[in-house]
Tab-separated table of N, CA and C in Angstrom:
chain	number	residue	atom	x	y	z
X	1	MET	N	135.460	104.521	65.436
X	1	MET	CA	136.079	103.729	64.376
X	1	MET	C	134.982	103.109	63.514
X	2	ILE	N	135.244	102.988	62.262
X	2	ILE	CA	134.283	102.445	61.304
X	2	ILE	C	134.159	100.932	61.471
X	3	GLU	N	132.948	100.441	61.304
X	3	GLU	CA	132.700	99.000	61.270
X	3	GLU	C	132.117	98.682	59.898
X	4	TYR	N	132.809	97.836	59.161
X	4	TYR	CA	132.371	97.496	57.807
X	4	TYR	C	131.305	96.418	57.858
X	5	ARG	N	130.381	96.496	56.910
X	5	ARG	CA	129.346	95.485	56.733
X	5	ARG	C	129.402	95.052	55.281
X	6	ILE	N	129.519	93.769	55.070
X	6	ILE	CA	129.644	93.231	53.718
X	6	ILE	C	128.356	92.522	53.331
X	7	ASP	N	127.838	92.886	52.162
X	7	ASP	CA	126.657	92.232	51.601
X	7	ASP	C	127.143	91.285	50.513
X	8	ARG	N	127.195	90.019	50.829
X	8	ARG	CA	127.733	89.030	49.904
X	8	ARG	C	126.815	88.780	48.710
X	9	ARG	N	125.560	89.247	48.803
X	9	ARG	CA	124.609	89.046	47.710
X	9	ARG	C	124.537	90.245	46.773
X	10	SER	N	125.293	91.295	47.064
X	10	SER	CA	125.150	92.541	46.302
X	10	SER	C	125.744	92.479	44.899
X	11	GLY	N	126.675	91.569	44.683
X	11	GLY	CA	127.348	91.525	43.394
X	11	GLY	C	128.513	92.500	43.304
X	12	VAL	N	128.733	93.281	44.353
X	12	VAL	CA	129.854	94.229	44.408
X	12	VAL	C	131.007	93.542	45.127
X	13	ALA	N	132.193	93.630	44.537
X	13	ALA	CA	133.364	92.995	45.135
X	13	ALA	C	133.545	93.471	46.578
X	14	THR	N	133.982	92.567	47.431
X	14	THR	CA	134.139	92.873	48.853
X	14	THR	C	135.074	94.051	49.074
X	15	TYR	N	136.194	94.083	48.357
X	15	TYR	CA	137.140	95.188	48.566
X	15	TYR	C	136.500	96.519	48.170
X	16	LEU	N	135.656	96.514	47.134
X	16	LEU	CA	134.969	97.752	46.723
X	16	LEU	C	133.953	98.198	47.769
X	17	GLN	N	133.306	97.243	48.417
X	17	GLN	CA	132.370	97.601	49.482
X	17	GLN	C	133.115	98.300	50.620
X	18	ILE	N	134.312	97.830	50.933
X	18	ILE	CA	135.120	98.469	51.973
X	18	ILE	C	135.513	99.875	51.536
X	19	VAL	N	135.941	100.023	50.288
X	19	VAL	CA	136.305	101.337	49.758
X	19	VAL	C	135.097	102.272	49.801
X	20	GLN	N	133.950	101.803	49.321
X	20	GLN	CA	132.741	102.635	49.274
X	20	GLN	C	132.288	103.050	50.678
X	21	GLN	N	132.334	102.128	51.628
X	21	GLN	CA	131.903	102.447	52.986
X	21	GLN	C	132.862	103.430	53.655
X	22	THR	N	134.147	103.313	53.342
X	22	THR	CA	135.123	104.260	53.881
X	22	THR	C	134.870	105.646	53.299
X	23	LYS	N	134.646	105.715	51.997
X	23	LYS	CA	134.373	107.007	51.361
X	23	LYS	C	133.088	107.629	51.912
X	24	GLN	N	132.078	106.806	52.142
X	24	GLN	CA	130.836	107.330	52.698
X	24	GLN	C	131.088	107.900	54.095
X	25	ALA	N	131.860	107.203	54.898
X	25	ALA	CA	132.181	107.700	56.240
X	25	ALA	C	132.965	109.003	56.165
X	26	LEU	N	133.820	109.133	55.167
X	26	LEU	CA	134.566	110.381	54.976
X	26	LEU	C	133.636	111.513	54.564
X	27	ARG	N	132.678	111.235	53.698
X	27	ARG	CA	131.730	112.262	53.243
X	27	ARG	C	130.823	112.735	54.374
X	28	LEU	N	130.454	111.796	55.240
X	28	LEU	CA	129.520	112.121	56.311
X	28	LEU	C	130.205	112.673	57.554
X	29	GLY	N	131.531	112.736	57.528
X	29	GLY	CA	132.257	113.253	58.682
X	29	GLY	C	132.412	112.249	59.805
X	30	LEU	N	132.122	110.982	59.529
X	30	LEU	CA	132.298	109.946	60.545
X	30	LEU	C	133.774	109.601	60.727
X	31	LEU	N	134.549	109.845	59.682
X	31	LEU	CA	136.000	109.693	59.739
X	31	LEU	C	136.611	111.052	59.420
X	32	GLU	N	137.586	111.438	60.198
X	32	GLU	CA	138.264	112.721	60.025
X	32	GLU	C	139.755	112.472	59.838
X	33	PRO	N	140.471	113.432	59.260
X	33	PRO	CA	141.923	113.290	59.137
X	33	PRO	C	142.556	112.966	60.488
X	34	GLY	N	143.428	111.974	60.453
X	34	GLY	CA	144.096	111.528	61.675
X	34	GLY	C	143.471	110.297	62.286
X	35	ASP	N	142.213	109.992	61.946
X	35	ASP	CA	141.565	108.792	62.478
X	35	ASP	C	142.236	107.547	61.914
X	36	ARG	N	142.307	106.500	62.733
X	36	ARG	CA	142.891	105.236	62.291
X	36	ARG	C	141.788	104.298	61.820
X	37	LEU	N	142.014	103.688	60.669
X	37	LEU	CA	141.100	102.651	60.192
X	37	LEU	C	141.383	101.370	60.970
X	38	PRO	N	140.412	100.466	61.022
X	38	PRO	CA	140.687	99.184	61.677
X	38	PRO	C	141.850	98.486	60.966
X	39	THR	N	142.616	97.735	61.721
X	39	THR	CA	143.706	96.982	61.103
X	39	THR	C	143.110	95.906	60.211
X	40	ALA	N	143.916	95.437	59.276
X	40	ALA	CA	143.458	94.358	58.398
X	40	ALA	C	143.034	93.160	59.241
X	41	ARG	N	143.777	92.876	60.273
X	41	ARG	CA	143.446	91.741	61.149
X	41	ARG	C	142.083	91.922	61.810
X	42	GLU	N	141.800	93.145	62.274
X	42	GLU	CA	140.506	93.414	62.906
X	42	GLU	C	139.365	93.218	61.916
X	43	VAL	N	139.553	93.684	60.683
X	43	VAL	CA	138.507	93.548	59.660
X	43	VAL	C	138.329	92.079	59.301
X	44	VAL	N	139.423	91.356	59.137
X	44	VAL	CA	139.369	89.930	58.797
X	44	VAL	C	138.614	89.161	59.875
X	45	GLU	N	138.924	89.451	61.137
X	45	GLU	CA	138.260	88.748	62.241
X	45	GLU	C	136.778	89.085	62.316
X	46	ALA	N	136.433	90.342	62.067
X	46	ALA	CA	135.038	90.763	62.159
X	46	ALA	C	134.185	90.234	61.007
X	47	LEU	N	134.786	90.133	59.800
X	47	LEU	CA	134.002	89.807	58.608
X	47	LEU	C	134.284	88.434	58.012
X	48	ALA	N	135.307	87.759	58.532
X	48	ALA	CA	135.698	86.451	57.999
X	48	ALA	C	135.981	86.521	56.500
X	49	ILE	N	136.868	87.459	56.132
X	49	ILE	CA	137.278	87.603	54.740
X	49	ILE	C	138.791	87.457	54.647
X	50	ASN	N	139.273	87.351	53.428
X	50	ASN	CA	140.694	87.182	53.176
X	50	ASN	C	141.448	88.483	53.482
X	51	PRO	N	142.587	88.383	54.176
X	51	PRO	CA	143.365	89.594	54.482
X	51	PRO	C	143.758	90.387	53.234
X	52	ASN	N	144.009	89.703	52.128
X	52	ASN	CA	144.391	90.398	50.895
X	52	ASN	C	143.274	91.301	50.381
X	53	THR	N	142.036	90.945	50.681
X	53	THR	CA	140.895	91.763	50.274
X	53	THR	C	140.935	93.111	50.988
X	54	VAL	N	141.206	93.072	52.281
X	54	VAL	CA	141.290	94.307	53.070
X	54	VAL	C	142.478	95.140	52.597
X	55	LEU	N	143.604	94.485	52.391
X	55	LEU	CA	144.801	95.198	51.950
X	55	LEU	C	144.590	95.834	50.584
X	56	LYS	N	143.864	95.152	49.696
X	56	LYS	CA	143.571	95.711	48.376
X	56	LYS	C	142.711	96.973	48.518
X	57	ALA	N	141.719	96.933	49.393
X	57	ALA	CA	140.859	98.096	49.619
X	57	ALA	C	141.673	99.256	50.175
X	58	TYR	N	142.519	98.983	51.145
X	58	TYR	CA	143.327	100.034	51.757
X	58	TYR	C	144.321	100.614	50.752
X	59	ARG	N	144.873	99.765	49.883
X	59	ARG	CA	145.787	100.256	48.840
X	59	ARG	C	145.050	101.187	47.881
X	60	GLU	N	143.817	100.832	47.533
X	60	GLU	CA	143.018	101.681	46.644
X	60	GLU	C	142.753	103.042	47.298
X	61	LEU	N	142.404	103.038	48.560
X	61	LEU	CA	142.175	104.284	49.284
X	61	LEU	C	143.455	105.105	49.389
X	62	GLU	N	144.571	104.418	49.552
X	62	GLU	CA	145.861	105.106	49.613
X	62	GLU	C	146.220	105.695	48.247
X	63	ARG	N	145.950	104.938	47.193
X	63	ARG	CA	146.212	105.416	45.838
X	63	ARG	C	145.424	106.687	45.548
X	64	GLU	N	144.224	106.784	46.092
X	64	GLU	CA	143.377	107.963	45.898
X	64	GLU	C	143.752	109.107	46.837
X	65	GLY	N	144.739	108.884	47.692
X	65	GLY	CA	145.202	109.932	48.593
X	65	GLY	C	144.318	110.160	49.805
X	66	LEU	N	143.434	109.223	50.098
X	66	LEU	CA	142.507	109.390	51.214
X	66	LEU	C	143.086	108.901	52.535
X	67	VAL	N	143.933	107.887	52.465
X	67	VAL	CA	144.541	107.321	53.671
X	67	VAL	C	146.032	107.129	53.437
X	68	GLU	N	146.740	106.889	54.525
X	68	GLU	CA	148.154	106.557	54.409
X	68	GLU	C	148.490	105.489	55.438
X	69	GLY	N	149.300	104.531	55.010
X	69	GLY	CA	149.762	103.497	55.907
X	69	GLY	C	151.012	103.976	56.628
X	70	ARG	N	151.060	103.733	57.929
X	70	ARG	CA	152.237	104.057	58.727
X	70	ARG	C	152.753	102.750	59.315
X	71	ARG	N	153.919	102.379	58.877
X	71	ARG	CA	154.512	101.099	59.259
X	71	ARG	C	154.491	100.908	60.774
X	72	GLY	N	153.883	99.806	61.180
X	72	GLY	CA	153.807	99.467	62.596
X	72	GLY	C	152.723	100.190	63.374
X	73	LEU	N	152.056	101.148	62.750
X	73	LEU	CA	151.029	101.919	63.457
X	73	LEU	C	149.628	101.696	62.913
X	74	GLY	N	149.507	101.470	61.614
X	74	GLY	CA	148.201	101.256	61.012
X	74	GLY	C	147.969	102.155	59.811
X	75	THR	N	146.711	102.266	59.430
X	75	THR	CA	146.305	103.076	58.288
X	75	THR	C	145.470	104.233	58.816
X	76	PHE	N	145.852	105.449	58.401
X	76	PHE	CA	145.232	106.652	58.935
X	76	PHE	C	144.631	107.506	57.823
X	77	VAL	N	143.530	108.186	58.162
X	77	VAL	CA	142.859	109.074	57.223
X	77	VAL	C	143.738	110.295	56.983
X	78	ARG	N	143.943	110.623	55.709
X	78	ARG	CA	144.722	111.814	55.332
X	78	ARG	C	143.822	113.011	55.089
X	79	ARG	N	142.692	112.759	54.414
X	79	ARG	CA	141.793	113.877	54.107
X	79	ARG	C	140.359	113.366	54.069
X	80	THR	N	139.455	114.292	54.189
X	80	THR	CA	138.040	113.966	54.195
X	80	THR	C	137.427	114.272	52.833
X	81	LEU	N	136.256	113.774	52.596
X	81	LEU	CA	135.526	114.077	51.367
X	81	LEU	C	134.346	114.994	51.648
X	82	GLY	N	134.043	115.205	52.916
X	82	GLY	CA	132.896	116.032	53.274
X	82	GLY	C	133.227	117.498	53.263
X	83	GLU	N	132.309	118.299	52.764
X	83	GLU	CA	132.458	119.755	52.774
X	83	GLU	C	131.089	120.357	53.042
X	84	GLY	N	131.070	121.585	53.494
X	84	GLY	CA	129.799	122.275	53.705
X	84	GLY	C	128.935	121.604	54.746
X	85	ARG	N	129.476	121.353	55.914
X	85	ARG	CA	128.759	120.645	56.973
X	85	ARG	C	127.412	121.285	57.323
X	86	ALA	N	127.309	122.605	57.314
X	86	ALA	CA	126.044	123.270	57.656
X	86	ALA	C	124.965	122.891	56.654
X	87	ALA	N	125.314	122.920	55.373
X	87	ALA	CA	124.351	122.526	54.339
X	87	ALA	C	124.010	121.049	54.480
X	88	ASP	N	125.005	120.232	54.795
X	88	ASP	CA	124.757	118.805	54.977
X	88	ASP	C	123.750	118.558	56.092
X	89	ALA	N	123.864	119.298	57.177
X	89	ALA	CA	122.967	119.106	58.320
X	89	ALA	C	121.520	119.403	57.933
X	90	ALA	N	121.304	120.490	57.216
X	90	ALA	CA	119.945	120.846	56.803
X	90	ALA	C	119.383	119.808	55.841
X	91	LEU	N	120.195	119.388	54.885
X	91	LEU	CA	119.739	118.374	53.928
X	91	LEU	C	119.486	117.036	54.612
X	92	ARG	N	120.319	116.698	55.575
X	92	ARG	CA	120.136	115.448	56.320
X	92	ARG	C	118.801	115.468	57.050
X	93	THR	N	118.467	116.605	57.649
X	93	THR	CA	117.193	116.736	58.358
X	93	THR	C	116.024	116.557	57.399
X	94	GLU	N	116.095	117.216	56.245
X	94	GLU	CA	115.031	117.084	55.243
X	94	GLU	C	114.910	115.643	54.755
X	95	LEU	N	116.047	115.010	54.529
X	95	LEU	CA	116.037	113.628	54.049
X	95	LEU	C	115.455	112.690	55.107
X	96	ALA	N	115.798	112.917	56.365
X	96	ALA	CA	115.247	112.097	57.446
X	96	ALA	C	113.729	112.247	57.521
X	97	GLN	N	113.236	113.479	57.315
X	97	GLN	CA	111.792	113.718	57.320
X	97	GLN	C	111.129	113.007	56.138
X	98	TRP	N	111.769	113.085	54.971
X	98	TRP	CA	111.231	112.412	53.797
X	98	TRP	C	111.206	110.904	54.024
X	99	LEU	N	112.272	110.378	54.605
X	99	LEU	CA	112.352	108.947	54.878
X	99	LEU	C	111.244	108.504	55.827
X	100	ALA	N	110.968	109.295	56.836
X	100	ALA	CA	109.880	108.981	57.772
X	100	ALA	C	108.544	108.951	57.043
X	101	ARG	N	108.317	109.916	56.133
X	101	ARG	CA	107.069	109.929	55.347
X	101	ARG	C	106.984	108.698	54.439
X	102	ALA	N	108.095	108.318	53.849
X	102	ALA	CA	108.102	107.144	52.965
X	102	ALA	C	107.752	105.889	53.757
X	103	ARG	N	108.293	105.774	54.939
X	103	ARG	CA	107.983	104.598	55.779
X	103	ARG	C	106.525	104.612	56.214
X	104	GLN	N	105.999	105.796	56.545
X	104	GLN	CA	104.591	105.913	56.928
X	104	GLN	C	103.686	105.540	55.758
X	105	ALA	N	104.158	105.788	54.547
X	105	ALA	CA	103.387	105.444	53.353
X	105	ALA	C	103.470	103.957	53.033
X	106	GLY	N	104.248	103.221	53.821
X	106	GLY	CA	104.317	101.775	53.641
X	106	GLY	C	105.487	101.276	52.800
X	107	LEU	N	106.381	102.175	52.420
X	107	LEU	CA	107.539	101.738	51.637
X	107	LEU	C	108.532	101.013	52.536
X	108	GLU	N	109.076	99.940	52.015
X	108	GLU	CA	110.112	99.205	52.735
X	108	GLU	C	111.474	99.665	52.238
X	109	GLN	N	112.536	99.214	52.913
X	109	GLN	CA	113.878	99.699	52.588
X	109	GLN	C	114.238	99.493	51.123
X	110	ASP	N	113.918	98.335	50.568
X	110	ASP	CA	114.233	98.087	49.157
X	110	ASP	C	113.469	99.032	48.235
X	111	ASP	N	112.219	99.341	48.589
X	111	ASP	CA	111.419	100.281	47.796
X	111	ASP	C	112.028	101.684	47.847
X	112	ILE	N	112.428	102.079	49.042
X	112	ILE	CA	113.025	103.405	49.230
X	112	ILE	C	114.333	103.502	48.464
X	113	THR	N	115.146	102.468	48.557
X	113	THR	CA	116.426	102.451	47.845
X	113	THR	C	116.209	102.541	46.347
X	114	ALA	N	115.258	101.776	45.838
X	114	ALA	CA	114.980	101.801	44.398
X	114	ALA	C	114.492	103.178	43.956
X	115	LEU	N	113.604	103.777	44.729
X	115	LEU	CA	113.081	105.103	44.408
X	115	LEU	C	114.203	106.142	44.419
X	116	PHE	N	114.998	106.134	45.476
X	116	PHE	CA	116.100	107.092	45.586
X	116	PHE	C	117.094	106.917	44.446
X	117	THR	N	117.446	105.676	44.149
X	117	THR	CA	118.414	105.396	43.089
X	117	THR	C	117.888	105.852	41.734
X	118	SER	N	116.605	105.632	41.479
X	118	SER	CA	116.043	106.037	40.187
X	118	SER	C	116.050	107.554	40.033
X	119	VAL	N	115.742	108.265	41.102
X	119	VAL	CA	115.754	109.722	41.037
X	119	VAL	C	117.196	110.225	40.919
X	120	LEU	N	118.090	109.643	41.669
X	120	LEU	CA	119.497	110.047	41.645
X	120	LEU	C	120.110	109.851	40.260
X	121	SER	N	119.755	108.751	39.620
X	121	SER	CA	120.340	108.467	38.309
X	121	SER	C	119.615	109.181	37.172
X	122	GLY	N	118.486	109.818	37.494
X	122	GLY	CA	117.756	110.550	36.468
X	122	GLY	C	116.887	109.657	35.603
X	123	SER	N	116.715	108.410	36.018
X	123	SER	CA	115.917	107.496	35.204
X	123	SER	C	114.454	107.485	35.604
X	124	ASP	N	114.097	108.278	36.603
X	124	ASP	CA	112.710	108.364	37.042
X	124	ASP	C	111.878	108.984	35.928
X	125	SER	N	110.863	108.284	35.471
X	125	SER	CA	110.091	108.756	34.324
X	125	SER	C	109.381	110.077	34.608
X	126	GLU	N	108.945	110.301	35.865
X	126	GLU	CA	108.258	111.553	36.161
X	126	GLU	C	109.204	112.735	36.084
X	127	SER	N	110.456	112.552	36.468
X	127	SER	CA	111.391	113.680	36.425
X	127	SER	C	111.797	114.005	34.995
X	128	ASN	N	111.549	113.077	34.075
X	128	ASN	CA	111.901	113.299	32.678
X	128	ASN	C	110.721	113.773	31.846
X	129	ARG	N	109.532	113.818	32.454
X	129	ARG	CA	108.351	114.262	31.712
X	129	ARG	C	108.437	115.721	31.377
X	130	GLY	N	107.875	116.046	30.267
X	130	GLY	CA	107.824	117.438	29.855
X	130	GLY	C	109.109	117.911	29.202
X	131	THR	N	110.053	117.036	29.029
X	131	THR	CA	111.299	117.451	28.418
X	131	THR	C	111.256	117.290	26.912
X	132	LYS	N	110.281	116.519	26.428
X	132	LYS	CA	110.135	116.331	24.976
X	132	LYS	C	109.060	117.266	24.463
X	133	ASP	N	109.220	117.696	23.248
X	133	ASP	CA	108.170	118.504	22.624
X	133	ASP	C	107.086	117.575	22.133
X	134	ASP	N	105.856	117.805	22.606
X	134	ASP	CA	104.739	116.940	22.203
X	134	ASP	C	104.005	117.505	21.014
């Protein structure tokens, strides 16, 4: 079962963090169709947040067709977002190796996150070099 972690300093709404973490678990195969999400009560007790926040997140996931609520039973995963597990495994291995090299080079988690985010968004200046005619 998924355990949510909320970063109150992130500037991202709590319900969105729950939605994003659920989607990530679906992409990574940590949640599969038929799995039950924690009840709103369980999430509220674990994170000390408002029950309406959890319900809003679950409604958003339901609206997207990812989960379904079953009265008296809970909220269950309807479909996954992960595909191509074999390719994912190879890429995960490469990424883990890269991460180990980054840590050996002295990068801390915030540095790694910033580097990854810049490359992912295409804003890395080195990846954009050579695209202009000089």
